[in-house]
Rosetta silent file (secondary structure, phi, psi, omega in degrees, C-alpha in Angstrom):
SEQUENCE: DTLRLMGNYYGCALHLADYYGQHRQGKKLGEFCRWTEAQLPFTWEHYYRFGQLLRQADQTAMGAEYTAKAGTLVLDEYAQDPDTTYNNALALAGMLVHDYTEFDQAAQLYRQVINKNPGRWDAYYELAATLQAKGDTQGALDLLMQYRTKYGQVEQLIQAEKSLQKHLGRLR
SCORE:     score description
SCORE:     0.000 S_00000001
   1 L     0.000  -42.082 -178.706   12.264   18.765    1.819 S_00000001
   2 H   -64.672  -42.388 -179.947   10.662   15.330    1.659 S_00000001
   3 H   -63.634  -40.120  177.406    9.664   15.417    5.323 S_00000001
   4 H   -66.570  -39.025  177.940    8.050   18.850    4.895 S_00000001
   5 H   -62.936  -44.273  177.944    6.203   17.635    1.802 S_00000001
   6 H   -61.518  -39.226  176.154    4.943   14.598    3.716 S_00000001
   7 H   -58.731  -39.263  176.852    3.799   16.932    6.492 S_00000001
   8 H   -63.470  -42.120  179.320    1.744   18.820    3.926 S_00000001
   9 H   -62.208  -45.379  177.936    0.132   15.592    2.743 S_00000001
  10 H   -61.474  -42.512  178.677   -0.769   14.631    6.308 S_00000001
  11 H   -59.741  -44.607  178.627   -2.132   18.104    6.943 S_00000001
  12 H   -65.101  -41.263  179.818   -4.347   17.924    3.872 S_00000001
  13 H   -63.033  -45.000  179.807   -5.478   14.406    4.789 S_00000001
  14 H   -66.106  -35.577  178.190   -6.381   15.447    8.322 S_00000001
  15 H   -63.798  -46.599  179.081   -8.245   18.504    6.993 S_00000001
  16 H   -66.139  -41.161  177.615  -10.348   16.366    4.631 S_00000001
  17 H   -59.451  -43.065  177.373  -10.903   13.772    7.362 S_00000001
  18 H   -60.859  -41.708  178.045  -12.066   16.547    9.691 S_00000001
  19 H   -59.311  -48.928  178.813  -14.445   17.770    6.982 S_00000001
  20 H   -58.601  -42.858 -179.990  -15.997   14.324    6.609 S_00000001
  21 H   -64.437  -44.588 -178.734  -16.379   14.078   10.378 S_00000001
  22 H   -67.137  -27.270 -179.262  -17.965   17.501   10.760 S_00000001
  23 L   -98.837   19.470  174.566  -20.431   16.768    7.957 S_00000001
  24 L    54.277   40.021  178.773  -21.463   13.451    9.490 S_00000001
  25 L  -109.349   62.302 -174.353  -20.029   11.424    6.639 S_00000001
  26 H   -58.207  -40.568 -179.114  -18.655    8.635    8.798 S_00000001
  27 H   -64.779  -44.905  176.645  -18.582    6.026    6.066 S_00000001
  28 H   -62.065  -38.582  178.768  -16.573    8.291    3.743 S_00000001
  29 H   -60.888  -46.479  179.485  -14.298    9.145    6.655 S_00000001
  30 H   -60.740  -44.442  179.067  -13.625    5.466    7.295 S_00000001
  31 H   -64.413  -39.592 -179.863  -12.898    4.784    3.641 S_00000001
  32 H   -67.912  -38.350  177.778  -10.655    7.834    3.446 S_00000001
  33 H   -61.528  -44.093  178.902   -8.738    6.784    6.565 S_00000001
  34 H   -63.196  -42.774  179.358   -8.075    3.353    5.065 S_00000001
  35 H   -62.237  -47.188 -178.823   -6.966    4.929    1.806 S_00000001
  36 H   -61.867  -42.019  179.120   -4.671    7.395    3.582 S_00000001
  37 H   -61.187  -36.316 -179.696   -3.190    4.629    5.737 S_00000001
  38 H   -73.951  -27.087 -175.384   -2.401    2.642    2.557 S_00000001
  39 H   -91.248  -33.293 -174.298   -0.792    5.652    0.841 S_00000001
  40 L  -122.496  141.498  175.031    1.213    7.238    3.665 S_00000001
  41 L   -70.842  127.715 -177.876    3.277    5.712    6.457 S_00000001
  42 L   -93.615  139.685  167.947    1.499    6.428    9.738 S_00000001
  43 L   -95.167  177.362  178.304    3.194    7.302   12.991 S_00000001
  44 H   -62.929  -34.905 -179.816    1.489    6.772   16.324 S_00000001
  45 H   -63.181  -40.165  179.492    0.343   10.404   16.227 S_00000001
  46 H   -64.259  -45.382  177.743   -1.391    9.883   12.881 S_00000001
  47 H   -60.545  -41.527 -179.785   -3.240    6.822   14.179 S_00000001
  48 H   -62.194  -49.482 -176.859   -4.189    8.747   17.289 S_00000001
  49 H   -64.552  -45.262  178.449   -5.508   11.792   15.386 S_00000001
  50 H   -65.880  -36.580  177.219   -7.428    9.764   12.833 S_00000001
  51 H   -60.437  -41.252  178.526   -8.777    7.570   15.639 S_00000001
  52 H   -64.341  -41.525  177.588  -10.134   10.624   17.428 S_00000001
  53 H   -64.220  -39.161  178.840  -11.837   11.860   14.254 S_00000001
  54 H   -64.833  -42.241  178.787  -13.339    8.424   13.693 S_00000001
  55 H   -61.978  -43.601 -179.006  -14.691    8.293   17.260 S_00000001
  56 H   -64.908  -26.052  178.971  -16.246   11.719   16.879 S_00000001
  57 L   -95.039   16.287  179.150  -17.929   10.530   13.679 S_00000001
  58 L    62.015   28.178  172.522  -19.368    7.450   15.435 S_00000001
  59 L  -102.365   61.786 -167.674  -16.985    5.111   13.655 S_00000001
  60 H   -67.747  -35.828 -179.166  -16.042    3.622   17.006 S_00000001
  61 H   -63.408  -45.776  179.618  -14.796    0.199   15.915 S_00000001
  62 H   -71.319  -35.520  175.790  -12.318    1.726   13.506 S_00000001
  63 H   -61.108  -42.111  177.942  -11.476    4.513   15.978 S_00000001
  64 H   -65.372  -40.466  178.175  -10.635    1.886   18.584 S_00000001
  65 H   -60.175  -44.479 -179.980   -8.511   -0.011   16.065 S_00000001
  66 H   -68.621  -36.103  177.719   -6.527    3.131   15.251 S_00000001
  67 H   -65.977  -40.500  177.048   -6.147    4.020   18.922 S_00000001
  68 H   -64.528  -39.949  177.276   -4.807    0.499   19.625 S_00000001
  69 H   -63.626  -39.681  177.841   -2.378    0.847   16.703 S_00000001
  70 H   -59.748  -45.346  179.885   -1.212    4.180   18.134 S_00000001
  71 H   -62.506  -42.350  179.256   -0.550    2.494   21.491 S_00000001
  72 H   -64.258  -40.335  178.692    1.370   -0.348   19.909 S_00000001
  73 H   -67.719  -36.820  175.177    3.533    2.088   17.944 S_00000001
  74 H   -57.338  -44.274 -178.393    4.232    4.130   21.084 S_00000001
  75 H   -72.696  -34.143  175.955    5.524    0.956   22.692 S_00000001
  76 H   -63.459  -34.679 -177.204    7.443   -0.110   19.579 S_00000001
  77 L  -103.781   19.283 -173.286    9.205    3.253   19.601 S_00000001
  78 L   -45.464  124.737  175.484    9.334    3.424   23.406 S_00000001
  79 L    64.498   15.071  177.431   11.636    6.175   24.734 S_00000001
  80 L   -84.902  -20.870  171.418   13.000    6.970   21.260 S_00000001
  81 L  -145.386  168.998 -173.144   11.486   10.465   21.413 S_00000001
  82 L   -62.297  -17.618 -177.186    9.910   12.536   24.163 S_00000001
  83 L   -97.745  -12.287  179.981    6.365   11.469   23.245 S_00000001
  84 L   -93.203   77.813 -172.178    6.790    7.696   23.112 S_00000001
  85 L  -118.017  164.589  174.494    6.452    7.281   26.844 S_00000001
  86 H   -55.138  -47.854 -176.616    4.983    4.893   29.348 S_00000001
  87 H   -64.716  -35.512  176.985    2.350    7.485   30.300 S_00000001
  88 H   -67.883  -40.804  177.264    1.251    8.023   26.700 S_00000001
  89 H   -63.539  -42.144  176.840    0.860    4.292   26.169 S_00000001
  90 H   -60.267  -42.958  179.964   -1.080    4.080   29.450 S_00000001
  91 H   -65.815  -38.896  178.729   -3.333    6.936   28.341 S_00000001
  92 H   -66.605  -39.157  175.426   -4.074    5.296   24.984 S_00000001
  93 H   -62.748  -40.675  177.673   -5.014    2.040   26.756 S_00000001
  94 H   -62.143  -35.649  175.815   -7.272    4.091   29.032 S_00000001
  95 H   -63.478  -38.243  178.353   -8.962    5.587   25.985 S_00000001
  96 H   -61.925  -33.370  177.758   -9.714    2.089   24.733 S_00000001
  97 H   -76.229  -55.111 -168.668  -11.527    1.437   28.018 S_00000001
  98 H   -83.551  -32.479 -179.261  -13.293    4.722   28.586 S_00000001
  99 L   -91.033  -27.124 -172.752  -13.968    6.005   25.061 S_00000001
 100 L  -121.996  -12.462 -171.474  -14.593    2.695   23.306 S_00000001
 101 L    48.326   42.827  176.426  -15.301    0.077   25.996 S_00000001
 102 L   -99.405   78.534 -172.692  -12.853   -2.175   24.127 S_00000001
 103 H   -65.288  -38.823 -178.594  -11.712   -4.122   27.164 S_00000001
 104 H   -67.695  -43.472  178.607   -9.800   -6.851   25.317 S_00000001
 105 H   -64.416  -41.358  179.083   -7.788   -4.395   23.218 S_00000001
 106 H   -64.122  -44.034 -179.802   -7.108   -2.295   26.303 S_00000001
 107 H   -60.972  -41.384  178.780   -6.025   -5.330   28.346 S_00000001
 108 H   -62.490  -43.048  179.589   -3.636   -6.367   25.609 S_00000001
 109 H   -68.715  -40.864  176.454   -2.114   -2.881   25.501 S_00000001
 110 H   -58.262  -40.934  179.161   -1.893   -2.668   29.319 S_00000001
 111 H   -63.320  -38.231  177.068    0.020   -5.969   29.290 S_00000001
 112 H   -66.190  -38.746  176.855    2.443   -4.550   26.719 S_00000001
 113 H   -62.319  -45.623  178.850    2.887   -1.456   28.907 S_00000001
 114 H   -57.516  -42.119 -179.978    3.597   -3.690   31.904 S_00000001
 115 H   -63.133  -28.617  178.648    6.251   -5.545   29.894 S_00000001
 116 H   -72.831  -33.471 -178.555    8.037   -2.245   29.198 S_00000001
 117 L  -149.373   78.261 -170.987    8.305   -1.394   32.907 S_00000001
 118 L   -65.000  -18.991 -177.831    7.142   -4.312   35.063 S_00000001
 119 L   -84.662  -10.964  179.535    7.911   -2.683   38.397 S_00000001
 120 L   -80.436  138.469 -173.780    5.503    0.235   37.983 S_00000001
 121 L   -85.701  -24.938 -168.581    2.185   -0.309   39.679 S_00000001
 122 H   -65.231  -36.635  177.964   -0.106    1.983   37.692 S_00000001
 123 H   -70.548  -32.726  174.195   -0.554   -0.244   34.629 S_00000001
 124 H   -62.174  -44.870 -179.874   -1.383   -3.171   36.935 S_00000001
 125 H   -59.597  -48.346 -178.877   -4.022   -1.023   38.620 S_00000001
 126 H   -67.270  -38.376  177.154   -5.552   -0.018   35.294 S_00000001
 127 H   -65.567  -41.441  177.836   -5.418   -3.553   33.926 S_00000001
 128 H   -60.791  -42.354  178.440   -7.105   -4.841   37.086 S_00000001
 129 H   -64.001  -38.585  178.660   -9.870   -2.224   36.707 S_00000001
 130 H   -66.444  -44.057  178.001  -10.286   -3.264   33.057 S_00000001
 131 H   -61.186  -41.159  179.056  -10.496   -6.945   33.987 S_00000001
 132 H   -64.828  -44.230  178.981  -13.101   -6.164   36.624 S_00000001
 133 H   -61.519  -30.833  178.978  -15.134   -4.086   34.147 S_00000001
 134 L   -78.867   -9.740  179.587  -14.929   -7.026   31.762 S_00000001
 135 L   100.186    7.059 -179.036  -16.334   -9.292   34.470 S_00000001
 136 L  -106.154   65.709 -177.791  -13.103  -10.993   35.499 S_00000001
 137 H   -63.207  -39.525  179.104  -12.893   -9.851   39.127 S_00000001
 138 H   -64.067  -42.493  176.322  -10.897  -12.901   40.166 S_00000001
 139 H   -60.763  -39.038  177.525   -8.377  -12.300   37.398 S_00000001
 140 H   -63.670  -44.658  179.228   -8.042   -8.697   38.530 S_00000001
 141 H   -63.592  -45.317  178.766   -7.441   -9.773   42.114 S_00000001
 142 H   -58.914  -40.515  179.273   -4.892  -12.390   41.054 S_00000001
 143 H   -61.168  -46.563 -179.108   -3.028   -9.781   39.012 S_00000001
 144 H   -67.474  -35.803  178.605   -2.732   -7.399   41.956 S_00000001
 145 H   -68.309  -36.577  176.588   -1.664  -10.201   44.293 S_00000001
 146 H   -62.844  -42.591  178.010    1.030  -11.220   41.783 S_00000001
 147 H   -60.342  -48.854 -178.026    2.327   -7.643   41.737 S_00000001
 148 H   -58.353  -43.553  179.992    2.423   -7.516   45.553 S_00000001
 149 H   -62.221  -39.051 -174.161    4.286  -10.832   45.741 S_00000001
 150 H   -87.169  -36.366 -171.098    6.880   -9.752   43.222 S_00000001
 151 H  -121.018   -4.604 -179.666    7.314   -6.017   43.929 S_00000001
 152 L    98.830 -176.159 -174.379    5.886   -5.342   47.383 S_00000001
 153 L   -91.482  141.393  173.600    2.934   -3.367   48.662 S_00000001
 154 L  -130.445  130.312 -172.840    1.567   -0.180   47.177 S_00000001
 155 H   -54.031  -44.149 -178.486   -1.236    1.586   49.004 S_00000001
 156 H   -62.229  -36.175  179.450   -3.388    2.103   45.902 S_00000001
 157 H   -76.059  -32.178  175.543   -3.175   -1.598   45.059 S_00000001
 158 H   -61.397  -46.324  179.429   -3.952   -2.646   48.635 S_00000001
 159 H   -64.125  -39.912  177.735   -7.141   -0.595   48.482 S_00000001
 160 H   -65.415  -40.471  176.787   -8.001   -2.049   45.073 S_00000001
 161 H   -59.991  -44.459  178.991   -7.432   -5.575   46.380 S_00000001
 162 H   -61.043  -41.877  179.115   -9.799   -4.923   49.289 S_00000001
 163 H   -63.766  -42.431  179.215  -12.417   -3.581   46.911 S_00000001
 164 H   -65.568  -43.381  178.203  -12.062   -6.610   44.661 S_00000001
 165 H   -62.526  -40.372  177.130  -12.253   -9.017   47.608 S_00000001
 166 H   -62.330  -41.373  178.395  -15.376   -7.249   48.852 S_00000001
 167 H   -62.522  -34.690  178.478  -16.875   -7.562   45.378 S_00000001
 168 L   -82.797   -3.898  179.065  -16.156  -11.286   45.466 S_00000001
 169 L    82.497   19.776 -178.432  -17.742  -11.512   48.916 S_00000001
 170 L   -93.278  -14.667  176.225  -14.547  -12.355   50.777 S_00000001
 171 L  -121.206  156.002  176.311  -14.580   -9.293   53.040 S_00000001
 172 L  -122.136    0.000    0.000  -17.361   -7.814   55.054 S_00000001
């Protein structure tokens, strides 16, 4: 009964948050999100949903913060339910890059994803792309070379390394 009641509260909160967003009341939306977060325990899904509403209402700093919190919670609850997966954490980090251009927050989340499954190459690839976008091409190249040394060659990473080396002027 309590869980269903809490679901009703979240539903009402999301409905009001959506109203604020649709009526271009971004400041009220931000205040309401903070209030709701203080009153109700948020899961990663709640942070994700509120983050999306905040982004749509041009409250990008707070939207990025909520998206990063969603990613951290996915990793904290990693593999405890079908939605707390490596791919979901990777997708949330990607949102920080592409939707918010929050390279530092994304890089931090990518590193956490890597720690959950260090042998998978895809988070390294995304982190390297983020580092390059941030202006740290050498750091991106070093990261990919570290992966290759430790785990072997992956075609996608070989191509990324070549691209990074070309960007640094080491290949012609």
